[in-house]
Structures are given as C-alpha cells and as structure tokens.
Coordinates of C-alpha atoms and ligand atoms in Angstrom, one line a residue:
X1079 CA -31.0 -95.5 -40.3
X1080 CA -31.3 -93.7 -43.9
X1081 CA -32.4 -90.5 -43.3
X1082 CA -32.6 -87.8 -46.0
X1083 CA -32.1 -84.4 -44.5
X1084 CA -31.9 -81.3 -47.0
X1085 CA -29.0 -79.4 -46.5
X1086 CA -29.8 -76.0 -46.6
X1087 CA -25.7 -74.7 -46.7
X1088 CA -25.5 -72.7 -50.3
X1089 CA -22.4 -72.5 -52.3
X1090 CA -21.6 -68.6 -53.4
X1091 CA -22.4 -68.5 -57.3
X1092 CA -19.1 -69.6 -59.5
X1093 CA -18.9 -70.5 -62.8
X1094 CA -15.2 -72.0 -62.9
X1095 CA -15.2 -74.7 -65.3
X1096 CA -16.2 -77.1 -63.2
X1097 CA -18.7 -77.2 -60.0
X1098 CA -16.8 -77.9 -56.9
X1099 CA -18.7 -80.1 -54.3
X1100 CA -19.6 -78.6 -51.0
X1101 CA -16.3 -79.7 -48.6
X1102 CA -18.8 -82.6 -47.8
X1103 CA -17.7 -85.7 -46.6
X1104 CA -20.2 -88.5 -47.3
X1105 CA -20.1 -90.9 -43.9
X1106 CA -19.8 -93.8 -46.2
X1107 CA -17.0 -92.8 -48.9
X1108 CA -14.6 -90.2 -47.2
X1109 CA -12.0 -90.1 -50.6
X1110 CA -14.9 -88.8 -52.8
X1111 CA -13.1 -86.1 -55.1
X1112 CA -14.3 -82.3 -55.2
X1113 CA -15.9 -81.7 -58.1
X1114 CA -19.2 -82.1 -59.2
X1115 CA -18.3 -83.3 -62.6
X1116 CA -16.4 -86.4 -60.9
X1117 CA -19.8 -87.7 -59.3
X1118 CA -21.5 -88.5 -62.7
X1119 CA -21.7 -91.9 -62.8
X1120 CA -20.0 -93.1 -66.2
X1121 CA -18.9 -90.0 -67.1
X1122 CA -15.2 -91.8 -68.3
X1123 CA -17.1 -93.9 -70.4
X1124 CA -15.7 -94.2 -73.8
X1125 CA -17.6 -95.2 -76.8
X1126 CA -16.2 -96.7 -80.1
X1127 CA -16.5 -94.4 -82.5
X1128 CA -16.9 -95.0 -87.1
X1129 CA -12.8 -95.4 -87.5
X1130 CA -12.6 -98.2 -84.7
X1131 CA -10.8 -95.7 -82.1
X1132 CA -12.6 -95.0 -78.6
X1133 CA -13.6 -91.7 -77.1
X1134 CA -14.9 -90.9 -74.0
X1135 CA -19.0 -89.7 -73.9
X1136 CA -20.2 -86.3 -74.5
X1137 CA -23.6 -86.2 -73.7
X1138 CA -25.3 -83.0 -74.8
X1139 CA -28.8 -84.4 -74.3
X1140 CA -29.5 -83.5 -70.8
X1141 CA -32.6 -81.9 -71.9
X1142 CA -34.3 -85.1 -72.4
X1143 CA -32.2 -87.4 -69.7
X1144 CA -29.4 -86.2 -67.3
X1145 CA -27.2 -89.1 -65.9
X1146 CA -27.1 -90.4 -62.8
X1147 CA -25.4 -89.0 -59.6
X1148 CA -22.9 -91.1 -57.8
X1149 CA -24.2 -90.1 -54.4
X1150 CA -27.7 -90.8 -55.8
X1151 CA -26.3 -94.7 -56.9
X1152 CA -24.5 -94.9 -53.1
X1153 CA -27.8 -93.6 -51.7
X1154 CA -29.7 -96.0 -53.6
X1155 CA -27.4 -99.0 -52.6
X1156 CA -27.3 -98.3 -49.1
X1157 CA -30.8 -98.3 -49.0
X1158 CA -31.3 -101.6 -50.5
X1159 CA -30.1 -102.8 -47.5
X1160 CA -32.8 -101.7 -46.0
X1161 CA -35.6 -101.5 -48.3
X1162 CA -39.0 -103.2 -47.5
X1163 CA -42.6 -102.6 -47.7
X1164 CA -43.8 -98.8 -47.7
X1165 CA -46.8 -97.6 -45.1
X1166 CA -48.2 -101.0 -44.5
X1167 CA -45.2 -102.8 -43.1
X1168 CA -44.6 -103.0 -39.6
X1169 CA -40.9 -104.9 -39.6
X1170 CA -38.0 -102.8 -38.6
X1171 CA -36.7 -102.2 -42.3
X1172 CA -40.4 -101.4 -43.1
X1173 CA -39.9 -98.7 -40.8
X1174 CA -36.7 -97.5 -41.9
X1175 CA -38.1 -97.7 -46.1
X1176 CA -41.4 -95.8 -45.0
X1177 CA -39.3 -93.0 -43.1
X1178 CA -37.3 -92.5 -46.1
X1179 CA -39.9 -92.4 -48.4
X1180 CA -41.6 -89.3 -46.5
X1181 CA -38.2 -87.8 -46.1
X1182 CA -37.8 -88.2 -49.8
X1183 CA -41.1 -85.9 -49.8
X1184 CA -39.9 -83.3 -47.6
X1185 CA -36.7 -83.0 -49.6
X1186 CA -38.6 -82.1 -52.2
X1187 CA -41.2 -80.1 -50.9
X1188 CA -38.4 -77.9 -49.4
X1189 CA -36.3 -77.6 -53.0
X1190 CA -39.1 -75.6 -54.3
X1191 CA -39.9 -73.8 -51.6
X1192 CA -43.2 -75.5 -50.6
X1193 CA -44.6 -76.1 -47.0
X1194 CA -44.7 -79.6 -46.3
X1195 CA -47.6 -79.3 -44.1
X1196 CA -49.7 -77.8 -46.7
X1197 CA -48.4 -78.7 -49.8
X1198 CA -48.6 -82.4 -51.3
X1199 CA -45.7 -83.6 -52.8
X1200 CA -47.4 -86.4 -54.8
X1201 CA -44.9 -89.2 -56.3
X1202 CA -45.3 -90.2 -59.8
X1203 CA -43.6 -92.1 -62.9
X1204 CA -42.6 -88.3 -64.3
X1205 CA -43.9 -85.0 -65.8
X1206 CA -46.0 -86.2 -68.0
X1207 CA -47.9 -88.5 -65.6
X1208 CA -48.3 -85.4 -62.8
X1209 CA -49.7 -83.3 -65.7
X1210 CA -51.9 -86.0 -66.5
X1211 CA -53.0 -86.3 -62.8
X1212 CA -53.4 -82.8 -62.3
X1213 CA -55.9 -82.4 -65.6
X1214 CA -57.9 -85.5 -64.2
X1215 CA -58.3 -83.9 -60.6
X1216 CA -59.1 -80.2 -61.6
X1217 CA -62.7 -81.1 -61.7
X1218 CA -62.8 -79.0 -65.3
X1219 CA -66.5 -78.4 -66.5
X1220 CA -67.2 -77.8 -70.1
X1221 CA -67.0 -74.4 -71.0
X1222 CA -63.9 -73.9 -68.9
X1223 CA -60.8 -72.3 -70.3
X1224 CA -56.8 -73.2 -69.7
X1225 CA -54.8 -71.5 -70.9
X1226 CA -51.4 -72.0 -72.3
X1227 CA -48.6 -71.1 -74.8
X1228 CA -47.8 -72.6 -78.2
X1229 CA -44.3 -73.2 -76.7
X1230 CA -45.5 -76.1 -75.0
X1231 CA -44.0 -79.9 -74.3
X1232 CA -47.3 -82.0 -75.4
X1233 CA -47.1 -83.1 -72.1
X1234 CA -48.3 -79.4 -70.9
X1235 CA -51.0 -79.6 -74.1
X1236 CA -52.5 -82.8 -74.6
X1237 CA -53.9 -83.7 -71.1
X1238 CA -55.9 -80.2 -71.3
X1239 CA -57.4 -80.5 -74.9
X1240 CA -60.0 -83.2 -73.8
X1241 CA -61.3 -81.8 -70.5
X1242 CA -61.3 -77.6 -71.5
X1243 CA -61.0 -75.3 -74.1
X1244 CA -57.2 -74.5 -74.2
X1245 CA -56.4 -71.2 -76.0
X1246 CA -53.4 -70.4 -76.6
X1247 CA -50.8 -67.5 -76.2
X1248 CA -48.5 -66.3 -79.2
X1249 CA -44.9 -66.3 -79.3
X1250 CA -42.6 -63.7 -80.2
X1251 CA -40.7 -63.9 -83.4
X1252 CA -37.5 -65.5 -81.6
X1253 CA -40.0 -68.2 -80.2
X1254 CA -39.8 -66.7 -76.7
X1255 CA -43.6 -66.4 -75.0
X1256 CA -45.3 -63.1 -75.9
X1257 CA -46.3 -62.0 -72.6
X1258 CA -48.7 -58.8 -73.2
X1259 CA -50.9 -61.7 -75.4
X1260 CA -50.6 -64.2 -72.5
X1261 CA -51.7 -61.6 -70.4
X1262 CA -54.4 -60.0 -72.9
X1263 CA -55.9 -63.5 -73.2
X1264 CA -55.9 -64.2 -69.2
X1265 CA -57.9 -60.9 -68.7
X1266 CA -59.9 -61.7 -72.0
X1267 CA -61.2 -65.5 -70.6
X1268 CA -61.4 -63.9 -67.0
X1269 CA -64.5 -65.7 -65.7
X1270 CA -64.1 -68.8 -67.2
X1271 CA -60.7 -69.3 -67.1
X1272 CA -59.6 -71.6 -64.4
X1273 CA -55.9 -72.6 -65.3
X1274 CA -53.0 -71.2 -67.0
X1275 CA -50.5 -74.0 -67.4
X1276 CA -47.2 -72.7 -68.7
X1277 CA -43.7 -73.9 -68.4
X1278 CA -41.6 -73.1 -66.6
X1279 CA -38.4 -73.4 -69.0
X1280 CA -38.7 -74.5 -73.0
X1281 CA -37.2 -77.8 -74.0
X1282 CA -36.6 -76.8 -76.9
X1283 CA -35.0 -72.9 -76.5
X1284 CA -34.9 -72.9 -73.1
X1285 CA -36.4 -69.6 -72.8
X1286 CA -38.2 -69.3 -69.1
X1287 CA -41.0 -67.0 -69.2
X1288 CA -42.0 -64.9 -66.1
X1289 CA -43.5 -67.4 -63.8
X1290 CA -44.7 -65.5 -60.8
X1291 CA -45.5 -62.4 -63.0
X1292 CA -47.9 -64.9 -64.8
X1293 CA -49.3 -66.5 -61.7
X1294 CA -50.1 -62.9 -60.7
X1295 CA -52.1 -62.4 -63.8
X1296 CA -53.9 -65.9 -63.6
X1297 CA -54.9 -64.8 -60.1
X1298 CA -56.1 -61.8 -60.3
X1299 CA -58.1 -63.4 -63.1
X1300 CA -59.3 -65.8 -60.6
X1301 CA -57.2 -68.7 -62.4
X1302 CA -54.7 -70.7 -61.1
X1303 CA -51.5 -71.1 -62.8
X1304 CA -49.8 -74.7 -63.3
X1305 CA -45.9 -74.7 -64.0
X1306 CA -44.5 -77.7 -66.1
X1307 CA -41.0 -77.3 -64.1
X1308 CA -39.5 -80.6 -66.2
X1309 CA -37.3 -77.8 -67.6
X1310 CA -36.5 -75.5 -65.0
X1311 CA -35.9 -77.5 -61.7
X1312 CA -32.5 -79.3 -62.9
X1313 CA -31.2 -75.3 -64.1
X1314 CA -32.5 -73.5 -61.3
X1315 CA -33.8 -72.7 -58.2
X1316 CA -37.8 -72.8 -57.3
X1317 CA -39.6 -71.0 -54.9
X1318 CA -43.0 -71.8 -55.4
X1319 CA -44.1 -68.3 -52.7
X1320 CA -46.2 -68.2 -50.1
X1321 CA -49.6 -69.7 -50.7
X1322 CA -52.6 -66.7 -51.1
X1323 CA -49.8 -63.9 -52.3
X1324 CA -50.3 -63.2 -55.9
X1325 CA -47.1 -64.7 -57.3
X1326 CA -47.5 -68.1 -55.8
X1327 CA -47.4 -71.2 -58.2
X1328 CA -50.3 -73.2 -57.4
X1329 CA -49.3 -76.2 -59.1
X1330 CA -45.3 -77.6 -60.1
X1331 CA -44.1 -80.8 -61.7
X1332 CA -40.9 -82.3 -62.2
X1333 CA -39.2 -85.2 -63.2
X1334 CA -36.3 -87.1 -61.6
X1335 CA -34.6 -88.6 -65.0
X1336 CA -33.8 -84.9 -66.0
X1337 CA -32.3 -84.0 -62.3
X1338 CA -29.7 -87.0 -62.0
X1339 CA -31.6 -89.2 -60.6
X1340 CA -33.5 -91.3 -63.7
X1341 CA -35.2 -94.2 -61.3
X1342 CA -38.7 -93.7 -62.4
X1343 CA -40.1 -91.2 -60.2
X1344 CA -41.7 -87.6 -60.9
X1345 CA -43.8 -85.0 -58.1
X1346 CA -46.6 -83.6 -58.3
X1347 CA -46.8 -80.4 -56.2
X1348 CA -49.7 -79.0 -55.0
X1349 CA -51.7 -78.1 -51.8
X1350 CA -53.4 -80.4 -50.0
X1351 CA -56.9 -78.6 -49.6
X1352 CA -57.2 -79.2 -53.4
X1353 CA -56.4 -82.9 -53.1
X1354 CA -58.3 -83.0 -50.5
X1355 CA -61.2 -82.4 -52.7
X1356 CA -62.5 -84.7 -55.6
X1357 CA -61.8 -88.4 -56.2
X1358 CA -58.2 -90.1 -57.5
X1359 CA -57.9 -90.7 -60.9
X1360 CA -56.3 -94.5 -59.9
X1361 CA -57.6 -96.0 -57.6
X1362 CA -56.6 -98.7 -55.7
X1363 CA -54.7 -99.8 -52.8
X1364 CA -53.0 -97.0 -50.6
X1365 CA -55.6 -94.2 -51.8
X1366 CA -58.3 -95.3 -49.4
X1367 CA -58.8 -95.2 -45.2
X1368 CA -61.7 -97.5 -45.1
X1369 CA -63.4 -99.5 -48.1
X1370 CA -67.0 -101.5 -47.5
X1371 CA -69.0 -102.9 -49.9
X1372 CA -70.9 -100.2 -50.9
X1373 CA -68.3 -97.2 -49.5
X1374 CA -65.2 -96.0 -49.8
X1375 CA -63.3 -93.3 -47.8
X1376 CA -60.1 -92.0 -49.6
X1377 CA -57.0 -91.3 -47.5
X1378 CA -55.8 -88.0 -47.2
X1379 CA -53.0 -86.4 -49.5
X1380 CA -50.8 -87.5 -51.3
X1381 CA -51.9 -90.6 -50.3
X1382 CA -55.5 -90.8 -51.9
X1383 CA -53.1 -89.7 -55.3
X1384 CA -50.8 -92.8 -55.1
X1385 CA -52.7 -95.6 -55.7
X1386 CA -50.7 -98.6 -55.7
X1387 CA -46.9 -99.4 -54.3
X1388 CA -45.3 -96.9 -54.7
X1389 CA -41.4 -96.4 -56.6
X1390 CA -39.6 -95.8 -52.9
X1391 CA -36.0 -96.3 -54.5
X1392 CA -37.5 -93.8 -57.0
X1393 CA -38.1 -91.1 -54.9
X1394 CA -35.3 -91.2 -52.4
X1395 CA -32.8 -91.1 -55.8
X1396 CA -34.7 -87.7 -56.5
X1397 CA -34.0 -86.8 -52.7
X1398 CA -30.6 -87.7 -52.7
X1399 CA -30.2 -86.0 -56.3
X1400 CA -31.8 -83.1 -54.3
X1401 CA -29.3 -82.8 -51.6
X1402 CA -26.2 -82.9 -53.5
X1403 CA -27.8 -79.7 -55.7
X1404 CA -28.5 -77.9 -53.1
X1405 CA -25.1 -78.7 -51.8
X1406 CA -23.5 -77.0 -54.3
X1407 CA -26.3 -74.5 -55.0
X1408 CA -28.6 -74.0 -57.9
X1409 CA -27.0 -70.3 -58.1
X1410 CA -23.7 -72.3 -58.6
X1411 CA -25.7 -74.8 -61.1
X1412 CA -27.4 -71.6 -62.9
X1413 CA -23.6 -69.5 -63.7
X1414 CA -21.9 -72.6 -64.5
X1415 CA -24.8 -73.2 -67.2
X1416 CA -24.9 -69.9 -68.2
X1417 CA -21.0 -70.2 -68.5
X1418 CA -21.3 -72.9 -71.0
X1419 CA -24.5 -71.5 -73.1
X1420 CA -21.9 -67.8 -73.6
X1421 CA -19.0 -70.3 -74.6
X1422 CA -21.0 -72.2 -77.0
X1423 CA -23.1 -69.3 -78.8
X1424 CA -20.3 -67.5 -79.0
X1425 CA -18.2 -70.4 -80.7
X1426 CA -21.7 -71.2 -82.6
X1427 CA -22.7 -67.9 -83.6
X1428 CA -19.1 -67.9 -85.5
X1429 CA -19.7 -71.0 -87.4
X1430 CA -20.8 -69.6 -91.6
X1431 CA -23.6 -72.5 -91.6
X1432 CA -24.9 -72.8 -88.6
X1433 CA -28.5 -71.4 -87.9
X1434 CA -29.2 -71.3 -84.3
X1435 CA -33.2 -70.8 -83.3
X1436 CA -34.6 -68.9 -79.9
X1437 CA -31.7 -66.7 -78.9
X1438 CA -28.2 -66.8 -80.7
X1439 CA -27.6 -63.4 -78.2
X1440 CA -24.2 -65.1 -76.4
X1441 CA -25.4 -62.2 -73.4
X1442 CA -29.1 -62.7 -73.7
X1443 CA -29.0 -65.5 -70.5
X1444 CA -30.7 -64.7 -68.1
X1445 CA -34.2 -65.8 -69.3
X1446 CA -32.9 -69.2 -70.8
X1447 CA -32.0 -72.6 -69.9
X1448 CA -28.9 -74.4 -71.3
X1449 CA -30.7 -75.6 -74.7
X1450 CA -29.4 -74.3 -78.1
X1451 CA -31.5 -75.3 -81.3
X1452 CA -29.9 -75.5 -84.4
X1453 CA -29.7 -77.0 -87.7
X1454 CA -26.6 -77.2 -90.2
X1455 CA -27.5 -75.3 -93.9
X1456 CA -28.2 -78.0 -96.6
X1457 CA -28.0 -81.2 -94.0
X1458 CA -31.2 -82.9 -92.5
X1459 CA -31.0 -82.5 -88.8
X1460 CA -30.8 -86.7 -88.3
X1461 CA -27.7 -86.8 -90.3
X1462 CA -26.1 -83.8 -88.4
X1463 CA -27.3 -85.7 -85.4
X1464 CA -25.8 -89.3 -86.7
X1465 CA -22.6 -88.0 -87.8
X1466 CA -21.7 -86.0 -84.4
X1467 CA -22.7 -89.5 -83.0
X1468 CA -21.2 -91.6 -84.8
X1469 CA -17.7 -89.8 -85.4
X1470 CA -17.5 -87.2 -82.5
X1471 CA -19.3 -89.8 -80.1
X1472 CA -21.6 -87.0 -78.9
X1473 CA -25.1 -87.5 -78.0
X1474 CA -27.9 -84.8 -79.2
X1475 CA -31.5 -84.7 -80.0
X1476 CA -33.1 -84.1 -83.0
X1477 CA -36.6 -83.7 -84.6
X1478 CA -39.5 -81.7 -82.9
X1479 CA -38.7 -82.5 -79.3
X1480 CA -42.7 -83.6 -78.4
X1481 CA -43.3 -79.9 -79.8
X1482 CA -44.2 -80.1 -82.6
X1483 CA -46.2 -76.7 -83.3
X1484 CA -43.4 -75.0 -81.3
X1485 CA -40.9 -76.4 -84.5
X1486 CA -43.3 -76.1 -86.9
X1487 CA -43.6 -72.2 -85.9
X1488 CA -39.6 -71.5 -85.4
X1489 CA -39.1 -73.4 -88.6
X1490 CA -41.8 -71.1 -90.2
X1491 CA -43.2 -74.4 -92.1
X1492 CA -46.5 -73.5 -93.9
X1493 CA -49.7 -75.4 -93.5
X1494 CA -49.2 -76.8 -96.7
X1495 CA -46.1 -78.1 -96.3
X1496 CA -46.9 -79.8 -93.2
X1497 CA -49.6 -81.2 -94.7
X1498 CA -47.6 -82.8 -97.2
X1499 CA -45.1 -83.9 -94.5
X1500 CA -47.9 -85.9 -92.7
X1501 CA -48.5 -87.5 -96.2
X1502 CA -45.7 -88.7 -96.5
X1503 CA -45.3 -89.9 -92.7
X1504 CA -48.7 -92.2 -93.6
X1505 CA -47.1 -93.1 -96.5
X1506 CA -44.3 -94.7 -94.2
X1507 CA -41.9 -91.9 -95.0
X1508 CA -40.3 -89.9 -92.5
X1509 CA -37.8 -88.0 -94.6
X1510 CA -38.8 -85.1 -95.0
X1511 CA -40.0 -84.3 -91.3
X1512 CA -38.8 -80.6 -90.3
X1513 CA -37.2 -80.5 -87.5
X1514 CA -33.6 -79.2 -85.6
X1515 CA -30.6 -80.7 -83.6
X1516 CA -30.5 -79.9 -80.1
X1517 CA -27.6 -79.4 -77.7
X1518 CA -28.7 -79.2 -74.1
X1519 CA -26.2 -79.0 -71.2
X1520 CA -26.3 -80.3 -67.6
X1521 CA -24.2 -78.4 -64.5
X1522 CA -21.6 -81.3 -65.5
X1523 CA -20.2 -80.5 -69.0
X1524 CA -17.3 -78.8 -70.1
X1525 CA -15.9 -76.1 -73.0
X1526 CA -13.4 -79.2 -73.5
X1527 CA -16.4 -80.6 -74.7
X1528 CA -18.3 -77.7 -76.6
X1529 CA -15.4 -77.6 -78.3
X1530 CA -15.4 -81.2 -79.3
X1531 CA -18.3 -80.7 -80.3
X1532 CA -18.0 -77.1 -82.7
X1533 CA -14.8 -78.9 -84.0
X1534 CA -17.1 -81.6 -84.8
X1535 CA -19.7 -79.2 -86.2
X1536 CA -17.0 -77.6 -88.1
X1537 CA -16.0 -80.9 -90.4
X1538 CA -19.6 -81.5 -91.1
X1539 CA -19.9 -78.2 -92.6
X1540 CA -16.3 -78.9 -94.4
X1541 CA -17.9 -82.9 -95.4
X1542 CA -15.2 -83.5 -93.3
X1543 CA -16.6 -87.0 -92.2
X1544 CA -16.0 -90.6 -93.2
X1545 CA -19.1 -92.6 -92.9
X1546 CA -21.8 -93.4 -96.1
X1547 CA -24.4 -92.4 -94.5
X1548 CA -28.3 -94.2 -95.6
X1549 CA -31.4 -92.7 -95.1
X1550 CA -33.6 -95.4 -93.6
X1551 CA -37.3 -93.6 -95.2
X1552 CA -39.6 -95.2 -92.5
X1553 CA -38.0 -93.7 -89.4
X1554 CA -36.1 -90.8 -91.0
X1555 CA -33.1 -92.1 -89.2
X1556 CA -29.6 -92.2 -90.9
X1557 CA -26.8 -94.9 -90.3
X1558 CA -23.4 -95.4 -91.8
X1559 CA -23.4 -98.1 -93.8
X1560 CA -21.6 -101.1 -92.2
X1561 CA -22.9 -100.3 -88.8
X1562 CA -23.8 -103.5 -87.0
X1563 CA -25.4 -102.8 -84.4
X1564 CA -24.6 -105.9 -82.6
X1565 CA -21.9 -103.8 -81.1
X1566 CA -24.0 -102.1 -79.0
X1567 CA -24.7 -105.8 -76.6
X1568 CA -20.6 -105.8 -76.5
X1569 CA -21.1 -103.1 -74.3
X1570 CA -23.6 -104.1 -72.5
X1571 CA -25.8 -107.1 -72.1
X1572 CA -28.3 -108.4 -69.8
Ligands
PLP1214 C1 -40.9 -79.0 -70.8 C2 -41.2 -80.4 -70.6 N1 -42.3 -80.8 -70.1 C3 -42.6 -82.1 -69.9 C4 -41.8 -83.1 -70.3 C5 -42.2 -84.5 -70.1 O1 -41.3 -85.1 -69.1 P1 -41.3 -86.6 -68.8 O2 -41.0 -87.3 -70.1 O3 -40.3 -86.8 -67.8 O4 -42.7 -86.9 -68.4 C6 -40.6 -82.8 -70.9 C7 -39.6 -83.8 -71.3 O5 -38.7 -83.6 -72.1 C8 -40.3 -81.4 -71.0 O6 -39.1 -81.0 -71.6

C-alpha cells in the first residue's frame, strides 16, 4: 500500500557543498546515491548553447520553479499503479488513492508544525489560488482593514484590494520590511483591522520579516495574521505555534512547484473552526454532505474548500517532496543556502558593474532567502538575462517579479517615469520597462555553478559575448539573431 509517513529523523546542520541524503534506503531503488543534488531529476541535462557546443543546466530560477525530486517522480510512478477515484470510490485502489491523499495532508500539516486535527490542510492549484480562497472566505465587511507590506508578491495584494481597505507598511531603504511602521499601523487600524497578510520570505530579496513577532502584533490588535510562505517553506523550516499563543500563524500557504514537487498542487493552512464557518467560494461536488432542492449542507473541512476532484498525484508529490526535506533537514537546507548566498555576494559584491539590491552584506543571512537582485550598469536586465542564457546556458529571471511596486521602489523610479513606462507599454513597447535580473538558488546548486555563472557575468561586463542581440519592442525580450527556435521541439516534443 502507498503510505506517506513523515519522517521526523533531522540531519545536524551542514553546509558541505552538497546535501547528503539521510542513509535512507528507498524499498524500491536500494543503489540511489547519497547526495541530494543527485536526486534532481534532469539535473545532467545539457543545453546547446549560441557557438553550437552543449553545457549542462544551471538553473538559478528556483525562486519561481524548483525542479522536480527523483523520489517525488518514483513516488509518483508507484502510485499510478494504484491511483483511482478519491473519497467516493469504494474499489480496493480507491482505497489505497484516498489513503494517500489524506496522508499527503498530514505530511503537510506536520512540515509546518500544524495539528492535523485542528488545522485544515486545504489542497489547491498554488499560492496564488489559497490566497485567493482565503480573501473569499474571510467574510471581510466594508470598512475592514488588512494590512500588508509594499514588499508584496501580487498574489499577497491583489485578492485583498477588492474586499478591504489594504494599507500598507513602508520598507526600509535596503527594501527590507520596516517593522516599527508595520507595527505603528497594526496598533493605528486596531479595531478594524482584521488581517495582516505578510510574507513570509520576498521573491524578489528574499528578506524574511519577523513572522511570529508580527502575528503577536496582529493579535494583540485583535487581527489575524496570514503568511504567504511561497517563499519561505522550500528555505526553511515552519512552525506555525500553538493555536491561542500570541505568535501563532493563523493562516500559511505554499506551493508545490517551488518545493520540488511542480504537479499542480498548493495548501491552504488554516484551522478548521474557521472553515467551519461561512460558505466555499466553489462549489460543487465534494464540498457538500447532503444537497435537496431547496438545501444544501456543506461538508466539513477541507472538504467543503475542495470543490471538485481533486489533483491526488498533486498532493502526494508535495508529500513525498516533503519527506525527503525533512530527511535531510530544513536546518541542512537553510546552511547549505546560506552557504551559497556568502559565496555568491562575496564573488558579486567584487564584480566593478554589478549593482546588487536588498542586502549585498555577504554576512547579513540570517533574515534572507537565497534570492540576489541585480542588474549589470549600462545593460537592460533582459539582455543580461538572454545572454547568460543563451551563452552561459543559465536560467534567471528578470523584470518586476509580479512586484511591481516592490521594483518600482528598489529601483527608485519616479511617478513620472513610470507613467511614461506604461505609455509606452500601451503603445505596444516594452523597452523601457525597469526592472532587475534575479538569481535564486535551491538546496541543490553549487559554487561550481555560481561561478559559472560570475565568470559569465564577468564577460558581459567585458562585451565578452558573441551573439547580435535584437530587441523585440512588444515584449521587451531580446534574442540573438539567427535563433530558430525550432530547436527547442529537438529537445522535446510531444
Ligand atoms: C512570495 C510569493 N507569493 C506568492 C507567489 C505565487 O505563487 P504561485 O505562482 O505558486 O501561486 C509567489 C510566486 O513566485 C511568490 O514568490
């Protein structure tokens, strides 16, 4: 039978350059090799690069996807065997699917510390859905306040604006949250403030602001606080606290896609008294008990939240992604990171024509995910982007990272300027968008590779690089000339 049990054996910290694996033989594949590194799947993938030669993947764009885990794919294929119907099936395999599926929620109920008896894990397409779900259910009435930061992921912004007035807290210079005006506004809006929704690591500096400090703020205020954990849960451990004690995070969402396991599925974490409450937002099959003509009665959490059939491979890849982190230990996961983030700032902060954003401190870690922000002096950030691409056959992000007052403020861009930017963007010109190149790591990469990639970095600044590249005005994107991307079916086709 599949069974998903979390492992609760921890690793000591290290942050050798690569993660070993717990000594953890899976039943099904005894000769899997130690280290964690070696159970990405693809990660000997070579891509052609400009000149015609091959070079194998460096993926520095974990912030936005992470790939997948092998023991997440074996996990996955193993249970295809057995999948079937969720909750309504009554066959043996229906059985096996529907145990799995509330194992899956278990798994993750225990990653972030949450009782499973009073906590719903509810299972959604990703972040941005659970946020979505979570603004629908609070029950907001006008006049309400959330509040947040301007450091936000729109996926932490725009589901608020419509249902509450959202004020926001200031950042500090560096772009890092500027807790004494969070915490001036939470006592400010106390009475009417019902929600602080922060998260719980930036995409786009990786700062982490003080989660349970905040959530002791928002309570006392008689708020609850919301953290947007997309960030934070593939960097870190959780513990969401003990519900009732003053640091306790009401609310946490994550994604799967950014936590080695990109199948589709995100959770929703919250307790089940407040699901209890209130109508789903969907609604459909598998939210109800009994439906007549002229009543329904919704099922209980997470249940009444899931309307539909639900993504089982989904959320037994974020299980299974689950268990192999915890097997080598977030603590492991968090040095290893913090390992690569000194390396690279240090090698960064060295480079004349380089501007790094948020933090360039190489010793300032400890309140930061793996995410440097940069942009190369007198290049646009999608040709910095295209070239290490292209020639270095490295994979970054660039532009405003679905942040874009966060950019707009590190970048110090006027009003008037981005006025003229939008202009231009209705205009059908995206070339002058501000905007930065981001590097984000996952527990998996390497110095080899940060120093791929500075060496890279290093020739850009030197015009060290062969391709012509064209600005293409409409998306802002640039492309050598002579790049056909037909190539890209040669590699894969379905
Ligand atoms: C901080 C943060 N919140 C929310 C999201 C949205 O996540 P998803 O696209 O998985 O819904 C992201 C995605 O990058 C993010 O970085």
């Amino acid at each position: 039978m599949v069974r998903l049990v979390a492992t609760h054996s921890i690793r000591p910290p290290g942050c050798g350059e690569r993660i070993p694996m717990q000594p953890h033989t899976p039943p099904n594949n005894p000769t899997r090799s130690a280290s964690l590194r070696d159970q990405i799947v693809g990660i000997e993938r070579e891509v052609p690069l400009l000149d015609g030669s091959m070079r194998r993947y460096i993926n520095f764009d974990n912030a936005a996807s992470t790939p997948a885990l092998r023991p997440v794919q074996d996990k996955l294929n193993e249970l295809l065997e057995w999948y079937a119907s969720v909750h309504r099936g009554t066959g043996f395999k229906s059985m096996v699917s529907t145990e799995a599926y509330e194992d899956a929620r278990r798994i993750v109920a225990a990653f972030v510390g949450a009782d499973s008896e009073t906590s719903a894990v509810i299972f959604g397409k990703n972040t941005t859905e659970a946020v979505n779900k979570l603004a629908a259910r609070f029950g907001l009435q006008p006049g309400d306040v959330v509040i947040t930061t301007q450091f936000e992921h729109h996926s932490n912004d725009l589901p608020w604006r419509p249902r509450a007035e959202v004020v926001y807290a200031e950042l500090n210079p560096d772009g890092s949250l500027d807790v004494v005006d969070l915490h001036r506004k939470i006592e400010q809006y106390a009475g009417r403030l019902r929600l602080v929704a922060v998260s719980g690591a930036s995409n786009v500096t990786g700062f982490m602001p003080p989660i349970h400090q905040i959530a002791e703020w928002a309570h006392a205020a008689g708020a609850l606080i919301f953290v947007d954990a997309a960030q934070l849960a593939p960097h870190r451990a959780i513990d969401v606290g003990e519900p009732g004690t003053p640091g306790y995070i009401d609310f946490l969402a994550l994604s799967a896609h950014k936590m080695y396991a990109p199948f589709g599925t995100g959770a929703l974490i919250g307790s089940k008294d407040f699901f209890r409450r209130g109508e789903p937002d969907y609604r459909g099959g598998g939210t109800v008990e009994i439906v007549t003509l002229g009543d329904v009665e919704w099922s209980d959490p997470p249940e009444r939240d899931e309307a539909g059939s639900p993504n089982v491979l989904g959320a037994v890849a974020l299980a299974a992604s689950i268990r192999v982190l915890e097997q080598v230990g977030m603590g492991a996961v968090a040095a290893h990171e913090k390992h690569l983030m000194r390396y690279a700032l240090n090698k960064l902060g060295a480079l004349d024509g380089v501007t790094l954003y948020g933090s360039p401190d190489p010793d300032r870690l400890d309140d930061r995910v793996g995410v440097i922000p940069f942009n190369v002096e007198g290049m646009p950030h999608p040709k910095v982007a295209a070239i290490l691409g292209y020639e270095g056959g490295i994979g970054v992000r660039n532009g405003c990272f679905c942040a874009h007052p966060y950019i707009l403020r590190l970048l110090g861009v006027s009003d008037e300027d981005a006025q003229q930017v939008r202009a231009a963007m209705h205009a059908r010109d995206r070339s002058s968008v501000p905007g930065l190149v981001r590097a984000s790591f996952g527990c998996y990469n390497t110095t080899d590779e940060i120093d791929t990639f500075v060496e890279m970095l290093g020739r850009i600044l030197d015009g060290d690089y062969k391709g012509d590249y064209v600005l293409d005005r409409p998306t802002g994107d640039y492309t050598p000339r002579g790049f056909d991307p037909a190539i890209l079916r040669q590699h894969f086709e379905l």
